[in-house]
Coordinates of C-alpha atoms in Angstrom, one line a residue:
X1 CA 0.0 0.0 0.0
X2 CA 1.3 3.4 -1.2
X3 CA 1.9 6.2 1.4
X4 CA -1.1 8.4 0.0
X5 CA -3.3 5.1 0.2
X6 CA -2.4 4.4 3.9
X7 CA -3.3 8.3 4.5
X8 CA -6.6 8.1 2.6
X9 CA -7.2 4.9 5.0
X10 CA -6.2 7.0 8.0
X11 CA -8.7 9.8 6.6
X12 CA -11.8 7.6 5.8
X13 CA -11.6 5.8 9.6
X14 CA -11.4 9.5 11.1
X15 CA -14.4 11.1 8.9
X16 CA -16.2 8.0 9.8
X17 CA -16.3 9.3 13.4
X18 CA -16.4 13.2 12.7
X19 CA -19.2 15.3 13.7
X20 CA -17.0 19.0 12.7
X21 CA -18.0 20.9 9.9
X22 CA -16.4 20.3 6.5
X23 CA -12.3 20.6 6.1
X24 CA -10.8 23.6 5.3
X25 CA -6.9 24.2 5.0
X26 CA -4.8 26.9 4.7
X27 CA -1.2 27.7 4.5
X28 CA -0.4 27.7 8.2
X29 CA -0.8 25.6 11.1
X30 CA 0.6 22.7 9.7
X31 CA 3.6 21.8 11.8
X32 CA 2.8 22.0 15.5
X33 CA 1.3 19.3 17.5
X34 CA -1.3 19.1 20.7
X35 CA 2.3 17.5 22.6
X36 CA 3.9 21.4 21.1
X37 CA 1.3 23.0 22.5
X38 CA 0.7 21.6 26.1
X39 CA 4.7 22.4 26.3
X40 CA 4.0 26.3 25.0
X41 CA 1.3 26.1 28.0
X42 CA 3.8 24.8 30.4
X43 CA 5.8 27.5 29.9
X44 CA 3.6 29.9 30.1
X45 CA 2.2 28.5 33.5
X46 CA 6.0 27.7 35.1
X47 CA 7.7 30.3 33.3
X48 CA 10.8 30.8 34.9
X49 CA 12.7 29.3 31.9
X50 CA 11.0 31.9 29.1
X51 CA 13.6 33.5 28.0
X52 CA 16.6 31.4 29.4
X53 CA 17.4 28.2 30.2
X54 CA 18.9 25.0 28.6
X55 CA 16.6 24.1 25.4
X56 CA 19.0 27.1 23.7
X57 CA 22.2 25.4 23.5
X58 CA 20.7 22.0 22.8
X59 CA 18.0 23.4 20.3
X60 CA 21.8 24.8 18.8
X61 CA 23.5 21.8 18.7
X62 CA 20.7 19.7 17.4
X63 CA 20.4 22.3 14.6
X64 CA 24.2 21.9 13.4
X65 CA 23.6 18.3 13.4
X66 CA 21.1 18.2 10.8
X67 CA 22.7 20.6 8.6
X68 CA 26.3 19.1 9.2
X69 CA 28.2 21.8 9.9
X70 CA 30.2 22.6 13.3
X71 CA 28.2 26.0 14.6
X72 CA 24.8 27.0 15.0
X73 CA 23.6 30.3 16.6
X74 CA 20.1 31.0 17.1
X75 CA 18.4 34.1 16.8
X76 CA 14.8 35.8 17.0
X77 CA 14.5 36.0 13.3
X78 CA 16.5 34.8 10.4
X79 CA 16.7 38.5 8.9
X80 CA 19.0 39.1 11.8
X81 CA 21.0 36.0 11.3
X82 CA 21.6 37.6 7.9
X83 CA 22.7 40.5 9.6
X84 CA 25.0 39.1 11.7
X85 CA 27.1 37.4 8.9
X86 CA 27.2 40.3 6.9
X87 CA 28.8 42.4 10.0
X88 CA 31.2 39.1 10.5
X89 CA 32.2 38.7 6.6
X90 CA 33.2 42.7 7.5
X91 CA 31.1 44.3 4.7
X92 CA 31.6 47.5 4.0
X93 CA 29.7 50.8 3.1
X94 CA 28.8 50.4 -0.5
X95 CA 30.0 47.2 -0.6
X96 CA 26.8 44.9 -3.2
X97 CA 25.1 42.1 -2.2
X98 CA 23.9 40.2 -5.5
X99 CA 20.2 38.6 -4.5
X100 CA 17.6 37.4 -6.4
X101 CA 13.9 38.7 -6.4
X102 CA 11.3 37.6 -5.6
X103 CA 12.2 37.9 -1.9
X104 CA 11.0 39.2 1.2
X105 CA 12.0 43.1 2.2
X106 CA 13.4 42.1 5.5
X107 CA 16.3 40.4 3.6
X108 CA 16.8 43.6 1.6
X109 CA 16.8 45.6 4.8
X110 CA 19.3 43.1 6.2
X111 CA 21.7 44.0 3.8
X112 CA 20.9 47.4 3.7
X113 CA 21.2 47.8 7.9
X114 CA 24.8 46.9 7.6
X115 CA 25.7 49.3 5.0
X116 CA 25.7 46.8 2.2
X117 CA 23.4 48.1 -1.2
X118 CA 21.3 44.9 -2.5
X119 CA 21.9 44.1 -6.2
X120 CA 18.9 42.6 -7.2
X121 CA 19.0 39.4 -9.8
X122 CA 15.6 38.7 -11.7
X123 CA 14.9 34.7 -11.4
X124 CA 14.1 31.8 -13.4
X125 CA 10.9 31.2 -14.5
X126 CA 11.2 27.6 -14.6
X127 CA 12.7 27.1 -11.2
X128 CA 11.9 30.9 -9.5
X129 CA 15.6 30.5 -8.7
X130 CA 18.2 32.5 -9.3
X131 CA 19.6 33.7 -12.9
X132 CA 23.0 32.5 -12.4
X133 CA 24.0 33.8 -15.7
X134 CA 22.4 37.2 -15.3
X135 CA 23.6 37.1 -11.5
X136 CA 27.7 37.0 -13.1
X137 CA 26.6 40.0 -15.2
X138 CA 26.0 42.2 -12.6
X139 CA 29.5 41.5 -10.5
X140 CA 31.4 44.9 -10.3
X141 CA 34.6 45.7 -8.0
X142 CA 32.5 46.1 -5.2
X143 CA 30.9 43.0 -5.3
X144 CA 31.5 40.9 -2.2
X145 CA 28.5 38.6 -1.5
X146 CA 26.5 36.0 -3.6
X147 CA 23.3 35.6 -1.3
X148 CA 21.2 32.2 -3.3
X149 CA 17.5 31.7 -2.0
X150 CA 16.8 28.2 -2.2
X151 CA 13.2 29.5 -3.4
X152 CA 10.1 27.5 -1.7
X153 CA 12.6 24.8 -0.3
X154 CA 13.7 24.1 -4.3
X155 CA 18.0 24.2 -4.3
X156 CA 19.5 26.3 -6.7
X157 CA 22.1 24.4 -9.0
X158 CA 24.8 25.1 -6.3
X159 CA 27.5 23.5 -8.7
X160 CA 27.1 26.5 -11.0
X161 CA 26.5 28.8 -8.0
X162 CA 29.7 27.9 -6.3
X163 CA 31.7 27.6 -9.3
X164 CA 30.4 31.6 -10.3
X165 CA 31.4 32.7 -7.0
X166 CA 35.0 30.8 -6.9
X167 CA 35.4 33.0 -10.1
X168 CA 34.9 35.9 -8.8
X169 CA 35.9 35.5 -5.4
X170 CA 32.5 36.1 -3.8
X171 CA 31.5 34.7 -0.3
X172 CA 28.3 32.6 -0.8
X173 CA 25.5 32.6 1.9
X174 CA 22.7 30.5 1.6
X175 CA 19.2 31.8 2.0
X176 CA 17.3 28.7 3.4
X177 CA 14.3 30.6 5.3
X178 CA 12.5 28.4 2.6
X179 CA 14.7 24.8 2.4
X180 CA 15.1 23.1 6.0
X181 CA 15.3 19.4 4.8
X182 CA 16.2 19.6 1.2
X183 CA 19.3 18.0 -0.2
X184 CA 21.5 18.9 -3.0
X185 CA 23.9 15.7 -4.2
X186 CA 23.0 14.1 -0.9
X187 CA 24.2 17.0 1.3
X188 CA 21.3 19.5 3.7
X189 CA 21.5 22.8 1.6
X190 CA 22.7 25.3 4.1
X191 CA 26.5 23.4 4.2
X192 CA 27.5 24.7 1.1
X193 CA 28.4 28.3 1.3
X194 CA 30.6 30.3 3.8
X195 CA 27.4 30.3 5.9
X196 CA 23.7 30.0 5.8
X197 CA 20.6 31.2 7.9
X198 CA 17.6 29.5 8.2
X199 CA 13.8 30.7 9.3
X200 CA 11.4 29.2 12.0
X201 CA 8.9 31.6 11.7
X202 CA 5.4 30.1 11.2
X203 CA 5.4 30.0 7.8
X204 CA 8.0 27.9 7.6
X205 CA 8.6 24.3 7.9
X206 CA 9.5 24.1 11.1
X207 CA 7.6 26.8 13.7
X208 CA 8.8 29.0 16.7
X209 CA 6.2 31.3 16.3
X210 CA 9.7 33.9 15.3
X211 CA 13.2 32.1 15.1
X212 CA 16.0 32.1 12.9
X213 CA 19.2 30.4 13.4
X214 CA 22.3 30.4 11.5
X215 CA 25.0 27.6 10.4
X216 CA 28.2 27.6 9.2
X217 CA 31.8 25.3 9.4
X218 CA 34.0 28.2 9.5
X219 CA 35.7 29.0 13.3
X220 CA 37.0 32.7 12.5
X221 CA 33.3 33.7 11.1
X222 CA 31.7 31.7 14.0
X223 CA 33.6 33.4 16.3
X224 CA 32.2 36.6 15.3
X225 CA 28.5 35.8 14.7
X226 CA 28.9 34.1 18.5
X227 CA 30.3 37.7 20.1
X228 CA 27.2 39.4 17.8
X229 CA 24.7 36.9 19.8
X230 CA 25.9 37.3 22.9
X231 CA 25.7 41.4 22.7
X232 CA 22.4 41.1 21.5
X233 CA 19.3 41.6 24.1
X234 CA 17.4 38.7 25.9
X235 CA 13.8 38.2 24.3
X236 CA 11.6 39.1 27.0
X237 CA 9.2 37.2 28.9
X238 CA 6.3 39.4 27.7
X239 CA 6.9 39.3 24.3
X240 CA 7.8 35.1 24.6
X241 CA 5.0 34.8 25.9
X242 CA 2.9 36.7 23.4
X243 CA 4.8 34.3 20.9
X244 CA 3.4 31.2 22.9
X245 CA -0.3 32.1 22.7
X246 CA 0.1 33.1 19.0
X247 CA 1.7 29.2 19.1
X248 CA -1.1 27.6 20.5
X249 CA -3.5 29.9 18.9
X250 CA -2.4 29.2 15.4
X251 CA -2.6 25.2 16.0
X252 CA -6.0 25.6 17.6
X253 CA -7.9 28.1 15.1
X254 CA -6.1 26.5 11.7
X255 CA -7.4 22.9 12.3
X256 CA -9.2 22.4 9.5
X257 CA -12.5 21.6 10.8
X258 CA -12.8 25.3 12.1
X259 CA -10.5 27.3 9.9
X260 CA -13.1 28.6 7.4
X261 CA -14.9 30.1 10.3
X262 CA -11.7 31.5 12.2
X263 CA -10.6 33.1 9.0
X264 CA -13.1 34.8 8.2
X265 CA -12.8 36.0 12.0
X266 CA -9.2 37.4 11.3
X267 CA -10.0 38.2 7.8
X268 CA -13.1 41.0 9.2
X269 CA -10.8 41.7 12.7
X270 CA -7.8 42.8 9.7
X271 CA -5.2 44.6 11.4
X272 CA -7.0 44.9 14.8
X273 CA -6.3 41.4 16.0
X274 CA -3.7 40.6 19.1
X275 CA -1.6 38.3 17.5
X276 CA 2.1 39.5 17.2
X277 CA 3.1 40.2 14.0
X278 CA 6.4 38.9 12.2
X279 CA 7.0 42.3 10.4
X280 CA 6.8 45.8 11.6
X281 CA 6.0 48.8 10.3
X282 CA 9.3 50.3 10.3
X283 CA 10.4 47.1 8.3
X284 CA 7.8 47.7 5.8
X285 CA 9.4 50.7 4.6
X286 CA 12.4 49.6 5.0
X287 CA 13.2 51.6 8.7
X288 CA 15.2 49.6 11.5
X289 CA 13.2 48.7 14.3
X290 CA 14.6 49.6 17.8
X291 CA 14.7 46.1 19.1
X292 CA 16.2 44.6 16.2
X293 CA 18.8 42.7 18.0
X294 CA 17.6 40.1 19.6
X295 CA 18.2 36.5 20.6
X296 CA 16.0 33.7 20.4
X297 CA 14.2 32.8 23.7
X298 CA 14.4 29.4 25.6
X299 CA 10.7 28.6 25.1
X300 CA 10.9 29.0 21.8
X301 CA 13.6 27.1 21.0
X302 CA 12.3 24.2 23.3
X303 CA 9.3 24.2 20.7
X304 CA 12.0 24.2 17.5
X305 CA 14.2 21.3 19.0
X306 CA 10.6 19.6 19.1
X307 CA 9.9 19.8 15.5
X308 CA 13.6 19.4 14.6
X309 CA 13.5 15.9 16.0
X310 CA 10.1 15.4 13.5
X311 CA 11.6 16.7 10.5
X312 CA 12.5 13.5 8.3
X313 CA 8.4 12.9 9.0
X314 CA 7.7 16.6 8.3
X315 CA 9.5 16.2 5.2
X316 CA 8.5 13.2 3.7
X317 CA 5.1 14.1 3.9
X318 CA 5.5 17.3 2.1
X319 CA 6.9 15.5 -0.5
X320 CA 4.5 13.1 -1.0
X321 CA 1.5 15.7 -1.3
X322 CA 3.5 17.7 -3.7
X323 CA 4.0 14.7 -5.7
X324 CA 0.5 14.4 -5.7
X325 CA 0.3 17.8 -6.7
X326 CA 2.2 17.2 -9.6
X327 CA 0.7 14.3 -10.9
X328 CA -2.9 15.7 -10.8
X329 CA -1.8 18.6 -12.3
X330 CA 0.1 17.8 -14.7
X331 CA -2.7 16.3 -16.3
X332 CA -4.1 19.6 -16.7
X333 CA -0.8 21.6 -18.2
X334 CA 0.6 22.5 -14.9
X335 CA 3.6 22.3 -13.9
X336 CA 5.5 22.8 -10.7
X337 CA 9.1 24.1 -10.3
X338 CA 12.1 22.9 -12.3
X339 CA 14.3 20.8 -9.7
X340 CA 18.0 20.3 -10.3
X341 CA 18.4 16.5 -11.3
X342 CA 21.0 16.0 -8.0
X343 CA 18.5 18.1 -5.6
X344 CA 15.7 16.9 -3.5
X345 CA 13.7 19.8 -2.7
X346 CA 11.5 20.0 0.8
X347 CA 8.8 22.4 -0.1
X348 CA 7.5 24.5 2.4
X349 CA 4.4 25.2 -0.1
X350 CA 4.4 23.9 -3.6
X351 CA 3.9 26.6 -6.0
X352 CA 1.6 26.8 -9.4
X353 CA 1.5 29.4 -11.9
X354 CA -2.2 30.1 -13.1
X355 CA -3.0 32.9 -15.3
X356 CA -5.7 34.7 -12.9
X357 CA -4.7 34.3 -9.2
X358 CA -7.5 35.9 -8.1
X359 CA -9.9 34.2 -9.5
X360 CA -8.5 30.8 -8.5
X361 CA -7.6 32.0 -5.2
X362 CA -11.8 32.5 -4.6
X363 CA -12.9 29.8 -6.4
X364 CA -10.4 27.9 -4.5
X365 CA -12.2 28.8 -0.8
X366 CA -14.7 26.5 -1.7
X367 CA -11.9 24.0 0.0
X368 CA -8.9 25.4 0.9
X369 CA -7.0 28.6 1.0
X370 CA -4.0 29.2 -1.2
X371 CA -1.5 30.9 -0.3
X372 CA 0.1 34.0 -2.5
X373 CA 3.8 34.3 -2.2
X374 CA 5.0 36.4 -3.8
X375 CA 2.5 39.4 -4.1
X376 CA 5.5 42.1 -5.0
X377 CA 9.1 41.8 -5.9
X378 CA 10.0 42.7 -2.2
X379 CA 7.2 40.6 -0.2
X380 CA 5.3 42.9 2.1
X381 CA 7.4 46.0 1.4
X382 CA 5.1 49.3 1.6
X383 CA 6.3 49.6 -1.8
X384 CA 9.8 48.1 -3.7
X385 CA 11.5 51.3 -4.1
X386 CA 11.5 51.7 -0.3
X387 CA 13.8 48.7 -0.6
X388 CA 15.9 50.2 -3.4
X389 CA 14.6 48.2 -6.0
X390 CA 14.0 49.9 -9.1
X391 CA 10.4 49.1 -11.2
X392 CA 10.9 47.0 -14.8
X393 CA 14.5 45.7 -13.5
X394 CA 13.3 42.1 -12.8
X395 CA 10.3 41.6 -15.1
X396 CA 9.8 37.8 -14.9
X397 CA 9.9 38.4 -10.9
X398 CA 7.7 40.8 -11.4
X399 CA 5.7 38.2 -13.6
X400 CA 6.0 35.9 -10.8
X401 CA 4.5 38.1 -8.2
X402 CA 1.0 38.6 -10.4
X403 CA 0.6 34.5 -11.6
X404 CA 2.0 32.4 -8.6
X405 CA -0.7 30.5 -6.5
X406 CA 1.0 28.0 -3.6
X407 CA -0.6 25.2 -2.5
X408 CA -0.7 24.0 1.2
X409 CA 1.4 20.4 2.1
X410 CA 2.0 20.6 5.9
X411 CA 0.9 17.4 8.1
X412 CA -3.0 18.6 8.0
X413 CA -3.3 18.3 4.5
X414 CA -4.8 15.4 3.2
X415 CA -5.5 13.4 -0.2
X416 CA -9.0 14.7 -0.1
X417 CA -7.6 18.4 0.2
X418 CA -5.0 17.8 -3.1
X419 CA -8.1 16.3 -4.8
X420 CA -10.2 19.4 -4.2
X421 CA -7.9 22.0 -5.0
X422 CA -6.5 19.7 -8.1
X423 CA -10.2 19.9 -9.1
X424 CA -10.8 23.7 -8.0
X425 CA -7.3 24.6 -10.6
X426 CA -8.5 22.2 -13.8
X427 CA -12.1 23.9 -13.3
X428 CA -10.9 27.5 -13.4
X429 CA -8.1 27.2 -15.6
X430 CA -7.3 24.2 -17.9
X431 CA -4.1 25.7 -19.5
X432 CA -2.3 28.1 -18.0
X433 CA -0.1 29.9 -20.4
X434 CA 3.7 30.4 -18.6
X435 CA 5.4 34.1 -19.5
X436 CA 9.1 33.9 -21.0

C-alpha cells in the first residue's frame, strides 16, 4: 500500500467518526502538534525558563547536526542572522550584495542595515531560482556577496552557483528561510556556502512562532557571529509569551474543521487582532526597528528542537503531497518548479503558476485557501522602491509576483484536500499559459 493510500485509510476511519464541519486548510498551522502545544502552556504556566534556560544550546547543537556543519547560533528571526554574517564577513559601506527577487524586504533591509546596497538578480521562470547567468553579469569591483534563495525549499544548481562565486571570489551565503530538509547531491543545503541562515517563523517548515538560526563550518566567522549573539538583548518574557499564545493559537484556530470560520474571524478583525506580528511597520518601509537585536528565547527554541527531532516525517510528507500535486496537475498543463536533477527539494508550499490568481484563489475557498507568495518583488514592502529596487529591472519576478498561487502540504493536509484544490485549478483554468 502506497503512502497516500495508507493516509486516505487513516482519513476515511477518522471522517467515519467526525461530527466538525467540513475541512478547510490553509497555509499555516501545519507543523505544530497538541504534545507542542501543552509544552508552550507549560511554559507559560512555570515560566521561569521563558527566555533562558537549557533548550538554547541543545536546540543549537541539534540544529548543526542536521545541517552538518560545526556551529549554530540561534536568533529571533533569520533576517537578523543575515545580519550578523554580513557584519562578520566585515562588509563595507557600498560594498553589493547580489540577490535574487522575488524575496522578502526584510532580507533587503538586512543587507541594507549593515551598509551593504542589495543588487537585485531577476529569477528563473522555470525554477523561480536564481539567474545565475544574469547574477555574473551584474558582478562589479564592489561586489562581495553572492546571497542564493533556495526559493520554496527548491535548491539552486549550487555547482554553478559555487563555481560563479569561486570565479569571482564572492563569499556565498545560503538563504534557506525556505529549504530546512532539502538535499542537494545528498548534502542538507545550508553546508554549502561560507554560511547560511535559516527561518522558524510560522510559515515555515519548522515553527517558533519567530526564530531564525544560522549555520556555518568556518571557526573565525563563528567566532564573530557568536560575540554578535551574545551582545544582542534577551527576548523578554512578555513578548515570549505573546509568541506562545500566537503558538497555541495558530494550531487551535487553523485545524481544519474550524479554519473557514476562524478566518473569516481574522480576515473581518484585519489589522485589529492581538496576535504579534512577524513584520513591523518600520520594516515595511524599509526603517530599523529599535529592538532589532535580539536572541531567540528558551521557550521557543524548546518548541523548535521539538519539530527538529520530527523533520524526516515533516518532510516526507511534504513531498509526497506535492508529488501528488504534480501528478494531478500535470494532467491539466501545470507544472510545478524545475528541480535540479542531484537536488531533493523540501517544499514548504508547492507553487503553481495560473493565469488569474484571483480568481482561482476565490474559487479555491470552496476547499482550501492558497496561499500567495510572492505578491511584490520585495514581499510585504510598503512599496519596492523603499527597498531600493528599481520598477521593470526584474520583469519575470515581477511576472512571478501577479501569476504564482502556492498550494498547502504541511501534516493537516490530506488526499482529499489535493483532490479538491486539483479539481478547483483544472475547473478555473485548464491551461495556464507560462510568460518567457
Amino acid at each position: 500500500m502506497s503512502d497516500v493510500d495508507l493516509v486516505r485509510a487513516r482519513e476515511s476511519r477518522a471522517r467515519s467518526s467526525s461530527w466538525f464541519a467540513p475541512r478547510f486548510v490553509g497555509p499555516l498551522g501545519g507543523t505544530s502538534t497538541l504534545g507542542d502545544s501543552l509544552v508552550a502552556l507549560r511554559h507559560l504556566l512555570w515560566p521561569n525558563e521563558l527566555s533562558q534556560g537549557p533548550a538554547i544550546a541543545r536546540y543549537e547543537e541539534a540544529f548543526a547536526g542536521a545541517i552538518g556543519v560545526r556551529y549554530a547560533y540561534s536568533f529571533w528571526a533569520g533576517r537578523v542572522g543575515l545580519y550578523s554574517l554580513l557584519l562578520g564577513l566585515g562588509l563595507k559601506s557600498g560594498d553589493e550584495v547580489l540577490l535574487q527577487v522575488p524575496t522578502h524586504v526584510v532580507v533587503a533591509n538586512a543587507i541594507r542595515y549593515a551598509g551593504a546596497r542589495p543588487v537585485y538578480v531577476d529569477c528563473e521562470l522555470d525554477s523561480y531560482n536564481m539567474d545565475l547567468a544574469q547574477a555574473e553579469r551584474q558582478i562589479t569591483p564592489r561586489t562581495k556577496v553572492l546571497l542564493l534563495q533556495h526559493t520554496f525549499g527548491n535548491p539552486v544548481d549550487l555547482d554553478r552557483a559555487l563555481a560563479l562565486a569561486a570565479r569571482n571570489n564572492l563569499e556565498v551565503i545560503e538563504d534557506c528561510v525556505h529549504a530546512l530538509g532539502a538535499t542537494y547531491r545528498g548534502r542538507p543545503v545550508g553546508s554549502f556556502g561560507r554560511a547560511a541562515f535559516f527561518s522558524t517563523e510560522e510559515t515555515k517548515t519548522i515553527s517558533s512562532t519567530m526564530g531564525g538560526m544560522v549555520v556555518t563550518d568556518d571557526s573565525e566567522l563563528a567566532a564573530r557571529v557568536k560575540a554578535f549573539q551574545a551582545a544582542c538583548a534577551l527576548s523578554s518574557a512578555s513578548q515570549t509569551a505573546r509568541y506562545l499564545l500566537k503558538f497555541i493559537a495558530y494550531y487551535v484556530l487553523t485545524e481544519p474543521h474550524v479554519f473557514r470560520l476562524t478566518r473569516a474571524l481574522y480576515e473581518l478583525m484585519g489589522r485589529r487582532h492581538p496576535l504579534p506580528r512577524a513584520t513591523t511597520q518600520e520594516e515595511l518601509h524599509g526603517k530599523r526597528p529599535a529592538n532589532y537585536e535580539q536572541r531567540l528565547s528558551n521557550a521557543q527554541a524548546a518548541l523548535a528542537l521539538r519539530q527538529l527531532q520530527r523533520l524526516d516525517a515533516n518532510v516526507h510528507h511534504r513531498r509526497t503531497v506535492s508529488a501528488a500535486y504534480s501528478a494531478g496537475l500535470g494532467r491539466y498543463g501545470f507544472s510545478g518548479p524545475r528541480t535540479e536533477e542531484c537536488a531533493e527539494p523540501a517544499l514548504v508550499r508547492h507553487p503553481i503558476w495560473v493565469e488569474d490568481r484571483p480568481a482561482v484563489m476565490r474559487a479555491a475557498r470552496r476547499s482550501a485557501l492558497l496561499g500567495d507568495w510572492f505578491t511584490s518583488v520585495l514581499e510585504e514592502a510598503a512599496s519596492p522602491p523603499e527597498g531600493a529596487y528599481e520598477r521593470g529591472s526584474c520583469p519575470r519576478a515581477e511576472a512571478v509576483a501577479e501569476h504564482l498561487v502556492n498550494l498547502p502540504n504541511h501534516q493537516r493536509v490530506k488526499p482529499s484536500d489535493v483532490e479538491a484544490i486539483i479539481s478547483t485549478l483544472a475547473a478555473v483554468q485548464p491551461a495556464p499559459k507560462r510568460a518567457t
